[in-house]
Short mmCIF file of C-alpha atoms in Angstrom, two decimals:
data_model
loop_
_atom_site.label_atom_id
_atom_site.label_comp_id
_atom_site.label_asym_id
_atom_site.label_seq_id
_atom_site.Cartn_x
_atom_site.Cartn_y
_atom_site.Cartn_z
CA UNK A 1110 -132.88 32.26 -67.53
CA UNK A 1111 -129.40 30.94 -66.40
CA UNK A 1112 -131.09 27.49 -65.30
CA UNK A 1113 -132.72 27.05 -69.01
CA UNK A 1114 -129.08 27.94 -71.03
CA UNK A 1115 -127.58 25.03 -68.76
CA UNK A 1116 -130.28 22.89 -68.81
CA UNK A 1117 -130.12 23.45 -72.57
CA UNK A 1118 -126.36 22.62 -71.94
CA UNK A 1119 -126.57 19.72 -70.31
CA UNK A 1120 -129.00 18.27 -71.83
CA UNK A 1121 -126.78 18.56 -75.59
CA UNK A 1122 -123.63 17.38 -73.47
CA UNK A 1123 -125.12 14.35 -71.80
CA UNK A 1124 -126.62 12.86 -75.21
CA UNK A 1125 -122.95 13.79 -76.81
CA UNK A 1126 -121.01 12.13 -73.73
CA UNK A 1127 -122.54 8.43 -75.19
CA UNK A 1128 -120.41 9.28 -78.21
CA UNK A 1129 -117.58 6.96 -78.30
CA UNK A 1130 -115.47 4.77 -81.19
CA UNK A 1131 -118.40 3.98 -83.80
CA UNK A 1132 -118.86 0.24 -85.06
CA UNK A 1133 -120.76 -1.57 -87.23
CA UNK A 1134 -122.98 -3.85 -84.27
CA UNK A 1135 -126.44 -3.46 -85.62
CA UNK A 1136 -126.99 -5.50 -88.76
CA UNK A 1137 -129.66 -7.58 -90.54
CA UNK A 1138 -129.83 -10.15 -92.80
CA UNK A 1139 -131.03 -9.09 -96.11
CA UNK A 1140 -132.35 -10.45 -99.51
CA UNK A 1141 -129.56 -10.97 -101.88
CA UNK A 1142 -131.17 -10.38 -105.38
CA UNK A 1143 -132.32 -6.58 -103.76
CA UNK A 1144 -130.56 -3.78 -105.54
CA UNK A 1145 -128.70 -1.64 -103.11
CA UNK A 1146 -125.79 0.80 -104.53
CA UNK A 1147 -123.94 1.49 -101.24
CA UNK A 1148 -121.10 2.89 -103.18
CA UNK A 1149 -119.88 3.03 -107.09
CA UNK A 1150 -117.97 0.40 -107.02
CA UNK A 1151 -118.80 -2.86 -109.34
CA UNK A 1152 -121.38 -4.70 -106.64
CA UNK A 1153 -123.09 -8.32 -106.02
CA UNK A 1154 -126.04 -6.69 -108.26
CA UNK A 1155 -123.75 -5.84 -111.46
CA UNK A 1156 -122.56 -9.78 -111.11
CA UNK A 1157 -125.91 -11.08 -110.79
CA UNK A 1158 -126.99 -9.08 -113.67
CA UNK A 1159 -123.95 -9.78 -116.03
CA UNK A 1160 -124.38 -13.48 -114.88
CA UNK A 1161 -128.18 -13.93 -115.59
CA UNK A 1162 -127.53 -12.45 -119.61
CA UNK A 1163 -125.03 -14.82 -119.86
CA UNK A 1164 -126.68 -18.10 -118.96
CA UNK A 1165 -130.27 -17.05 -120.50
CA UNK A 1166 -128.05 -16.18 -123.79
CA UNK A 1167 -125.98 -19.24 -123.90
CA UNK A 1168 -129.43 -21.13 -122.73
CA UNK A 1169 -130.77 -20.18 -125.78
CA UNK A 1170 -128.54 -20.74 -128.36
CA UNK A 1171 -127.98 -23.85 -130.94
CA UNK A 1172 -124.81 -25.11 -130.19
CA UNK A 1173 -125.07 -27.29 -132.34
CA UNK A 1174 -124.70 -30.65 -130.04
CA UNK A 1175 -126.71 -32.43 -126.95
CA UNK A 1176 -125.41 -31.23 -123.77
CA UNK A 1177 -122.06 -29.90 -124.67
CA UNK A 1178 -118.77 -30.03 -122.38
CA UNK A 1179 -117.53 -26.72 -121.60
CA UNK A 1180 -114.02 -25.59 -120.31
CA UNK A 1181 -113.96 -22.36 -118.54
CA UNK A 1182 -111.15 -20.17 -120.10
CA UNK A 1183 -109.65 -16.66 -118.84
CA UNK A 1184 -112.05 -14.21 -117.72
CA UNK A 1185 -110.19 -11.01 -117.88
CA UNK A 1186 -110.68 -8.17 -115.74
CA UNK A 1187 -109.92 -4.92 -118.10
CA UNK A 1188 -111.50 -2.09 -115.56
CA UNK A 1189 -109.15 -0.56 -113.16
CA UNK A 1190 -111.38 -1.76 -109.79
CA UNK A 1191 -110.75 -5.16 -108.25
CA UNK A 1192 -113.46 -7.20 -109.08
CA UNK A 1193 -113.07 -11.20 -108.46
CA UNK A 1194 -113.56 -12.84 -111.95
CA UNK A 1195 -113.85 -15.94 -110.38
CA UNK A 1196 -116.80 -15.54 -108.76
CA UNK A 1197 -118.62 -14.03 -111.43
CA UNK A 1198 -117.24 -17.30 -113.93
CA UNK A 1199 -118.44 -19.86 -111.14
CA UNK A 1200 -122.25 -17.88 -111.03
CA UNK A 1201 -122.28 -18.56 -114.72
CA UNK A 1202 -121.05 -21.86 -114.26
CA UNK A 1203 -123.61 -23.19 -111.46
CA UNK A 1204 -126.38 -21.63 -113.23
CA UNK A 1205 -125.57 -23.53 -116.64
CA UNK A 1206 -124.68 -27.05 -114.45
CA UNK A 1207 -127.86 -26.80 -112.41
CA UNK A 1208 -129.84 -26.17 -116.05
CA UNK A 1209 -128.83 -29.45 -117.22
CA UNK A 1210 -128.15 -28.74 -120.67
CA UNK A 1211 -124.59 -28.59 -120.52
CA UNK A 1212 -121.34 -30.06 -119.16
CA UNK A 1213 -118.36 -28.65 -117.71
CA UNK A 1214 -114.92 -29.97 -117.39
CA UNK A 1215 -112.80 -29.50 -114.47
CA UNK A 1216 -110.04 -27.14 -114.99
CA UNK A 1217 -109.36 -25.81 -111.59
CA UNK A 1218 -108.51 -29.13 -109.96
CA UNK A 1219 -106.42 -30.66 -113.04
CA UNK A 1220 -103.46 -30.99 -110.84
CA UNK A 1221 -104.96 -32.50 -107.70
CA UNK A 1222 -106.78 -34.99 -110.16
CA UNK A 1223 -103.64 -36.16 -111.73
CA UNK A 1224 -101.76 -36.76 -108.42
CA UNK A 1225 -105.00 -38.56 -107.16
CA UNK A 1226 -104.53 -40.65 -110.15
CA UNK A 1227 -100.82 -41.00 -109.00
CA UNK A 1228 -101.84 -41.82 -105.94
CA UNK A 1229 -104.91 -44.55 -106.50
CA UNK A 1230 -102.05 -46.74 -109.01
CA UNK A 1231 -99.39 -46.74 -106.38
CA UNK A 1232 -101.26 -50.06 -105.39
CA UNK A 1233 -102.66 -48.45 -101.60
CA UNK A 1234 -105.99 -48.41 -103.14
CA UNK A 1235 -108.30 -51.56 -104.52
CA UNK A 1236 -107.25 -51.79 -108.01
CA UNK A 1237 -110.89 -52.89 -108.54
CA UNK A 1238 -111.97 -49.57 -107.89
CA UNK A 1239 -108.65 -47.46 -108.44
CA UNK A 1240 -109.71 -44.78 -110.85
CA UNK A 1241 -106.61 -44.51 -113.95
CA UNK A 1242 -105.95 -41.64 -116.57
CA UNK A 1243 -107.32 -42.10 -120.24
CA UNK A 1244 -111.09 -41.48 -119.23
CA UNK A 1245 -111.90 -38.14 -118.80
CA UNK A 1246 -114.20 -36.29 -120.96
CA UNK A 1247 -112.92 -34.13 -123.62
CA UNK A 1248 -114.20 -30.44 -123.76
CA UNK A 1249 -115.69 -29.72 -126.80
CA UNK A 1250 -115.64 -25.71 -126.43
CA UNK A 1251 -113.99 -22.96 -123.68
CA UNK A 1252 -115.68 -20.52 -122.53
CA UNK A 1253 -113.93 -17.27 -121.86
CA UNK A 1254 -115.03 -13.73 -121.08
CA UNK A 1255 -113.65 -9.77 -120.47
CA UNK A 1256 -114.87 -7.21 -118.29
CA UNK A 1257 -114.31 -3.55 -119.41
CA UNK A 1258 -115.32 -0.20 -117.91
CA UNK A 1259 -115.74 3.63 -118.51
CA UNK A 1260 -115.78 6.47 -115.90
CA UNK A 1261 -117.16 10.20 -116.91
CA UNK A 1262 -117.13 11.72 -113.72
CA UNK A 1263 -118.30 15.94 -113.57
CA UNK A 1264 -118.72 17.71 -110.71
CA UNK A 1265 -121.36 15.92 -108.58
CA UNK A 1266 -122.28 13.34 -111.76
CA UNK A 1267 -120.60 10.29 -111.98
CA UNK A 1268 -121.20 7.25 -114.86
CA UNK A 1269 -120.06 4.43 -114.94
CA UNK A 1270 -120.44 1.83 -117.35
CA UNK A 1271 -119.12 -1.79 -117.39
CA UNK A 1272 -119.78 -4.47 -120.70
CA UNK A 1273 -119.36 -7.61 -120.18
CA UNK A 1274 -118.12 -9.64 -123.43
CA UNK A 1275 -118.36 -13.48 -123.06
CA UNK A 1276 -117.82 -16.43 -125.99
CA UNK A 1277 -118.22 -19.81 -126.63
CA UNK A 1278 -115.32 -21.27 -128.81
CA UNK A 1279 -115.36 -24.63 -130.37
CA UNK A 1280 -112.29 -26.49 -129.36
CA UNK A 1281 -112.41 -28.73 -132.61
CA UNK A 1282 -112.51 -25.25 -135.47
CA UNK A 1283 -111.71 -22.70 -133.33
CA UNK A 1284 -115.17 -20.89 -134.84
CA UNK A 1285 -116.62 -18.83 -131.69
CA UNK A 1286 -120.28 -20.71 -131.92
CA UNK A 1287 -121.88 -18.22 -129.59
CA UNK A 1288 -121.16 -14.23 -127.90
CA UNK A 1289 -122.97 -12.16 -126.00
CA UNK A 1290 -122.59 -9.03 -123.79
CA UNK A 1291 -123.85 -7.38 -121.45
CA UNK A 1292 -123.94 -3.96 -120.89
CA UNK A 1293 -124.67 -1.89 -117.39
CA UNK A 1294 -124.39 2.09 -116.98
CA UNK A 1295 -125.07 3.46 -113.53
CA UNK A 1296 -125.60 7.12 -112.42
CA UNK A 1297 -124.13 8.79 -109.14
CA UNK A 1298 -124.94 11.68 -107.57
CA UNK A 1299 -122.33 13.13 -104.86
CA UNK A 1300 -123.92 13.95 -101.79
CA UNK A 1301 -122.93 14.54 -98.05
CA UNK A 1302 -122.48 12.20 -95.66
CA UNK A 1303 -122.57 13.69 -92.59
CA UNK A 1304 -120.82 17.01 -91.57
CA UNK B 1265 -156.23 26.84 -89.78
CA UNK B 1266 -158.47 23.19 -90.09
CA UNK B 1267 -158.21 23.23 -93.14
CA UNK B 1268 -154.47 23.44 -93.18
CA UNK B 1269 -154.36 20.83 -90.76
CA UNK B 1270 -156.35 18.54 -92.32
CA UNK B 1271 -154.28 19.20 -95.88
CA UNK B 1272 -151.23 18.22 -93.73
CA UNK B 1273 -152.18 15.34 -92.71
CA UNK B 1274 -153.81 14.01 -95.99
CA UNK B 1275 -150.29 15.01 -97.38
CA UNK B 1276 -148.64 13.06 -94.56
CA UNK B 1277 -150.58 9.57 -95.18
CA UNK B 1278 -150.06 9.64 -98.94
CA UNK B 1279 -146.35 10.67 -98.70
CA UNK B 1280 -145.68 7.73 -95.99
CA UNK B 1281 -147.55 4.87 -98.64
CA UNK B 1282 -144.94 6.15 -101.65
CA UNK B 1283 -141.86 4.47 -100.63
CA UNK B 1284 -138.82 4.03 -102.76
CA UNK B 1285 -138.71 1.01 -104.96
CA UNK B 1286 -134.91 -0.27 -104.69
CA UNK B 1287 -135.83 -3.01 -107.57
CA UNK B 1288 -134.21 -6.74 -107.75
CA UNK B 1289 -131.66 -8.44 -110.06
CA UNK B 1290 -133.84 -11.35 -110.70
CA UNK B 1291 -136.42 -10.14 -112.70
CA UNK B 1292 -136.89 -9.68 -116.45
CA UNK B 1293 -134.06 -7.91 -118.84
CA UNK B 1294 -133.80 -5.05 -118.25
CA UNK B 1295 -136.67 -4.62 -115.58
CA UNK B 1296 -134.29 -3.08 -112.87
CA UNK B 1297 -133.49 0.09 -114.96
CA UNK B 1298 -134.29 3.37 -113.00
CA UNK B 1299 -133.89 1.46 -109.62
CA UNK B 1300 -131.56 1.26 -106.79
CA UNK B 1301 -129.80 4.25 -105.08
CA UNK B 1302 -128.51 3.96 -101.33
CA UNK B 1303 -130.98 2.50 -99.53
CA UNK B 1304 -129.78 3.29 -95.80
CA UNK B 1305 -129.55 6.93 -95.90
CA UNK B 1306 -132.02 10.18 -95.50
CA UNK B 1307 -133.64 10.95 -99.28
CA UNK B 1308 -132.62 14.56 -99.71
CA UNK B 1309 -134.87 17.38 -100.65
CA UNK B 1310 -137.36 16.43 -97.74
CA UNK B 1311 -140.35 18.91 -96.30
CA UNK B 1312 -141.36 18.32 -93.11
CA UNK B 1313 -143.90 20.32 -90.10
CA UNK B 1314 -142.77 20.50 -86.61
CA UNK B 1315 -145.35 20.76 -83.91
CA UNK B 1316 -144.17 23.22 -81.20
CA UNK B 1317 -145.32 23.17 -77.50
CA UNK B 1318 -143.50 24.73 -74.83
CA UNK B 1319 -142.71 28.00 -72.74
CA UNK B 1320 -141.42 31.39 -73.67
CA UNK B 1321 -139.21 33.01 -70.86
CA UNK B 1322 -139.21 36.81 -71.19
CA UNK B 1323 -136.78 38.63 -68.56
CA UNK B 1324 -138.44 41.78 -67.34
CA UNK B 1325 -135.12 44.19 -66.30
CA UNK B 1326 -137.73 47.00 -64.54
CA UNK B 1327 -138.97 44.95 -61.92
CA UNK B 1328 -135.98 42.56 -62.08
CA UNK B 1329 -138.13 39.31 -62.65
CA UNK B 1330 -139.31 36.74 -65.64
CA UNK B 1331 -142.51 36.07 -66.69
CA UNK B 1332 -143.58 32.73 -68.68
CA UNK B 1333 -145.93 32.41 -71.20
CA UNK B 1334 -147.31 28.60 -73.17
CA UNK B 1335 -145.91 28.72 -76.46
CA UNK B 1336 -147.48 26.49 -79.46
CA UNK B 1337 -146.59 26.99 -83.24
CA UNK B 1338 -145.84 25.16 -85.91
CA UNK B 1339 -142.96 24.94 -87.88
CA UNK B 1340 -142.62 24.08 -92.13
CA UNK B 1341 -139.29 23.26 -93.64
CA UNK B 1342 -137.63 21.57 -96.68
CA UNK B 1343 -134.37 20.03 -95.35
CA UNK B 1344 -132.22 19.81 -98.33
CA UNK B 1345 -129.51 17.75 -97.19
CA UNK B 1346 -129.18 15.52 -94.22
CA UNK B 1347 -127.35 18.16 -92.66
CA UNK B 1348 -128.96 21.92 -94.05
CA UNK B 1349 -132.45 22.87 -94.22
CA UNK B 1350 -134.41 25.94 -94.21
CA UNK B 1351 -137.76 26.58 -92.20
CA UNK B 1352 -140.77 28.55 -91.71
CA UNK B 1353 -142.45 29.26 -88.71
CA UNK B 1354 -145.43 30.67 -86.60
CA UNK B 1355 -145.58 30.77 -82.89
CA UNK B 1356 -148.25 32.13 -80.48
CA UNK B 1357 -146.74 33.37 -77.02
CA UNK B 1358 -149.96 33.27 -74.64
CA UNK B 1359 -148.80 35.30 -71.83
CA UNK B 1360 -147.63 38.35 -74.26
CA UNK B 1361 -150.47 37.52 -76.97
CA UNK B 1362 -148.20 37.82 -79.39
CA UNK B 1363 -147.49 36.01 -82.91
CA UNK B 1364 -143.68 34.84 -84.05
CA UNK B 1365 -143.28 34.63 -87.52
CA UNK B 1366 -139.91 32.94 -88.20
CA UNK B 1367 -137.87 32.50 -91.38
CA UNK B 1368 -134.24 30.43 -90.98
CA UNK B 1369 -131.87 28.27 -91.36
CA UNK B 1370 -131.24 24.75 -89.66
CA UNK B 1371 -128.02 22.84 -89.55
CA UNK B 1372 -128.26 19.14 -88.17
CA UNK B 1373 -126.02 16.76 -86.94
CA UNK B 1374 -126.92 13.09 -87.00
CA UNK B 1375 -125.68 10.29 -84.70
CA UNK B 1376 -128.42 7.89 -84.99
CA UNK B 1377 -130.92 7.61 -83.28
CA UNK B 1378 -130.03 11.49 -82.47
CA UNK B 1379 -130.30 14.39 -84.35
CA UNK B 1380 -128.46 17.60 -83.33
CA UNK B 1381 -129.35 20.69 -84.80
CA UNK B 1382 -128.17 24.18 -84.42
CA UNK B 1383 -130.49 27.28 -85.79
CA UNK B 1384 -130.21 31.13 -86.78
CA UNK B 1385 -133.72 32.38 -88.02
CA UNK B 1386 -135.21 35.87 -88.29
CA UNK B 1387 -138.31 36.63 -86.77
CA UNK B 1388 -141.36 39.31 -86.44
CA UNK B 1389 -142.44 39.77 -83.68
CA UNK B 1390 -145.90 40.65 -83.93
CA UNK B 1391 -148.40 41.40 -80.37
CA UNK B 1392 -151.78 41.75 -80.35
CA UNK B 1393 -151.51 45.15 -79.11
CA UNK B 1394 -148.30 47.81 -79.13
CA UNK B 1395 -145.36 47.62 -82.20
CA UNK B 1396 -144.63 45.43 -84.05
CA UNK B 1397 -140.52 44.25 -83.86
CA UNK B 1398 -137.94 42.41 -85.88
CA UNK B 1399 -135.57 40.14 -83.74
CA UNK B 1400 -132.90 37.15 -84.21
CA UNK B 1401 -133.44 34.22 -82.74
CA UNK B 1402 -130.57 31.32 -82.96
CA UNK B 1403 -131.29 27.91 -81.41
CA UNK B 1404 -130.34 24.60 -80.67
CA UNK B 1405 -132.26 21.00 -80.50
CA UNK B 1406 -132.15 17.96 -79.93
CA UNK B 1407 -134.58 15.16 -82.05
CA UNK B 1408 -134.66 11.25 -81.10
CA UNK B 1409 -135.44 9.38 -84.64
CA UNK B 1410 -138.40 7.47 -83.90
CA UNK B 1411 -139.37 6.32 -87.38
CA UNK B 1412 -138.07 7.27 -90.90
CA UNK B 1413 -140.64 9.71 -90.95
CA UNK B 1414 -141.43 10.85 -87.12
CA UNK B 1415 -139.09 12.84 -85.28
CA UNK B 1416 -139.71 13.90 -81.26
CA UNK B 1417 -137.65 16.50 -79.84
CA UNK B 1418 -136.20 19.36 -77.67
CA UNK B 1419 -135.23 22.83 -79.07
CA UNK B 1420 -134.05 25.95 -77.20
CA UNK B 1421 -134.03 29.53 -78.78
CA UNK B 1422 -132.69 32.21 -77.59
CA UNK B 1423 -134.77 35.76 -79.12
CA UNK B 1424 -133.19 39.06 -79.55
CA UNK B 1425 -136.07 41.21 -80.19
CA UNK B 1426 -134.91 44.61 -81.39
CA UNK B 1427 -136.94 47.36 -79.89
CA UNK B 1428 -137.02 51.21 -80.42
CA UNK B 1429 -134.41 51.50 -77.60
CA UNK B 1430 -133.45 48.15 -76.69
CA UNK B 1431 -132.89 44.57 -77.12
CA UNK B 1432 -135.44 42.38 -75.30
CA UNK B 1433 -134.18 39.14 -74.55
CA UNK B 1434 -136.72 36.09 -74.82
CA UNK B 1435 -135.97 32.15 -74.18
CA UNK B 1436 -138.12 29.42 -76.01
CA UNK B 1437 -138.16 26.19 -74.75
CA UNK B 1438 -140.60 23.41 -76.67
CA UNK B 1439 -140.91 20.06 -77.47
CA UNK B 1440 -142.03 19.00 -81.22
CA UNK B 1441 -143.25 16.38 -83.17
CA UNK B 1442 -141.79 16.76 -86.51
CA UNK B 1443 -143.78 14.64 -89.67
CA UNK B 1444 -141.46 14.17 -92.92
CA UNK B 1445 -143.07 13.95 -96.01
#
């Protein structure tokens, strides 16, 4: 009877004993595109998703010229999370490039281009090949975007809801030629997570 | 009893072909509504049956000695969240002929790929011949996870079987196999 309580004892203790600092060690590679809502924060999934409206919308509508140049403007972030606008701006951007149907205009690396400019006129470089100010392509729209959210959070229930707004504006009239948003609402549950 | 069993296991094999969809982002608009959810946890709200095989211990205080009995049951419960469930059970105790008819509570622990759990059930306690008794039984256990749905493991309980005069004491010891549906 004794011998079966500490058996019983032991036998709880010695699996416990292994339990020391916790850390994440045991991972896999996974499939990108898969939905997976670890927590309610905005996620790869809500970017992908705001991302793939965006370039099928702007895909699909007359602009109005042959492969237009594009500018990207501000994307603002209007939610109260952290959530890198830049990333989501240079998904839309690749997408659109690697479609082929329209242009965009470096913004980013204006100032390293100039002072490359500088740079190949000081006369170190070939003046054959020395590349000058006075050719680069003008953009003939910007495109800019804003992120907003909602919260409604009772008891266990949680939504959340996120629209994206983007729009094309023509540089020349200042008309916005194309908008489009997209809008995602997702439902939590609260539950447990251990004890 | 067959019949049961072979219900069980129909229910088993259908349950383990219905797994979650968790849906992708690259499909058509609007095609991943309803999808998702956390992917890496338990799914609440789960029933499973645990397979009991072990020993019963029962201390005999007249003649100052313990006799041991082969103990087999089976054991249904709906765990509602990872850590709280509630179960059903029926053992047989050869040695006493007797029948254990459990109803209780299970608390868990989980620290992958173990799963401590601590237990406070009620029980008849029903043999073949002489009265029958009500009793308490709390417990403890120990399950390895061997697959999302399969659990092996090691539980103790400890029975307090209320008699006209007296408490008789019994131990349990059994290993299960415990199917989640």
């Amino acid at each position: 009877m004794k011998l079966i309580t500490w058996t019983a004892i032991a036998l709880i203790g010695i699996t416990t004993g292994c339990a020391g600092p916790r850390a994440f060690t045991k991972g896999t590679y996974e499939d990108p595109k898969t939905i997976a809502l670890l927590d309610d924060r905005f996620n790869e999934n809500d970017m992908q998703l705001i991302a793939k409206k965006v370039v099928n919308s702007i895909l699909e509508a007359p602009l109005h010229r042959p492969e237009p140049a594009i500018m990207l403007g501000k994307m603002r972030n209007r939610t109260t999370e952290h959530i890198d606008m830049v990333a989501l701006s240079d998904k839309i951007k690749t997408a659109l490039i690697q479609s082929g149907k329209v242009r965009f205009v470096d913004v980013t690396n204006r100032k390293d281009i100039a002072t490359e400019y500088d740079y190949q006129q000081s006369g170190y470089v070939d003046p054959t090949q020395a590349k000058a100010p006075g050719k680069q392509t003008g953009s003939d729209m910007i495109l800019t975007g804003t992120l907003s959210a909602n919260v409604q959070e009772v008891g266990k229930e949680k939504l959340i809801y996120y629209k994206a707004t983007f729009q094309l504006t023509d540089l020349t009239t200042s008309e916005i030629i194309w908008t489009d948003e997209k809008e995602i609402r997702k439902a939590y549950k609260k539950r447990n997570i251990g004890l | 009893m067959k019949h049961l069993l072979f219900t069980l296991v129909i229910a088993l094999l259908l349950g383990s072909g219905a797994s979650a969809q968790t849906g992708r982002t690259d499909g058509a608009e609007e095609s991943e509504f309803g999808k998702g959810g956390y992917p890496f946890g338990v799914p609440s709200h789960r029933v499973y049956l645990n397979t009991a095989f072990g020993s019963g211990f029962f201390d005999l205080t007249d003649v100052n000695k313990t006799r041991t009995g082969f103990l087999y049951g089976v054991e249904l419960g709906v765990e509602m969240d990872q850590w709280l469930g509630i179960q059903a059970g029926y053992n047989y105790l050869s040695d006493r002929d007797m029948s254990i008819f459990s109803l209780g509570s299970r608390f868990a622990y989980t620290y992958d790929p173990f799963v401590y759990h601590v237990s406070l059930s009620t029980g008849l306690y029903a043999p073949n011949e002489g009265s029958r008794n009500f009793g308490l039984a709390p417990g403890a256990g120990i399950d390895i996870v061997l697959h999302k749905r399969v659990r092996i493991g090691l539980d103790y309980k400890h029975d307090f079987i209320f008699t006209d005069n007296r408490t008789t004491d019994m131990d349990r010891i059994y290993a299960g196999l415990k199917f989640f549906f």
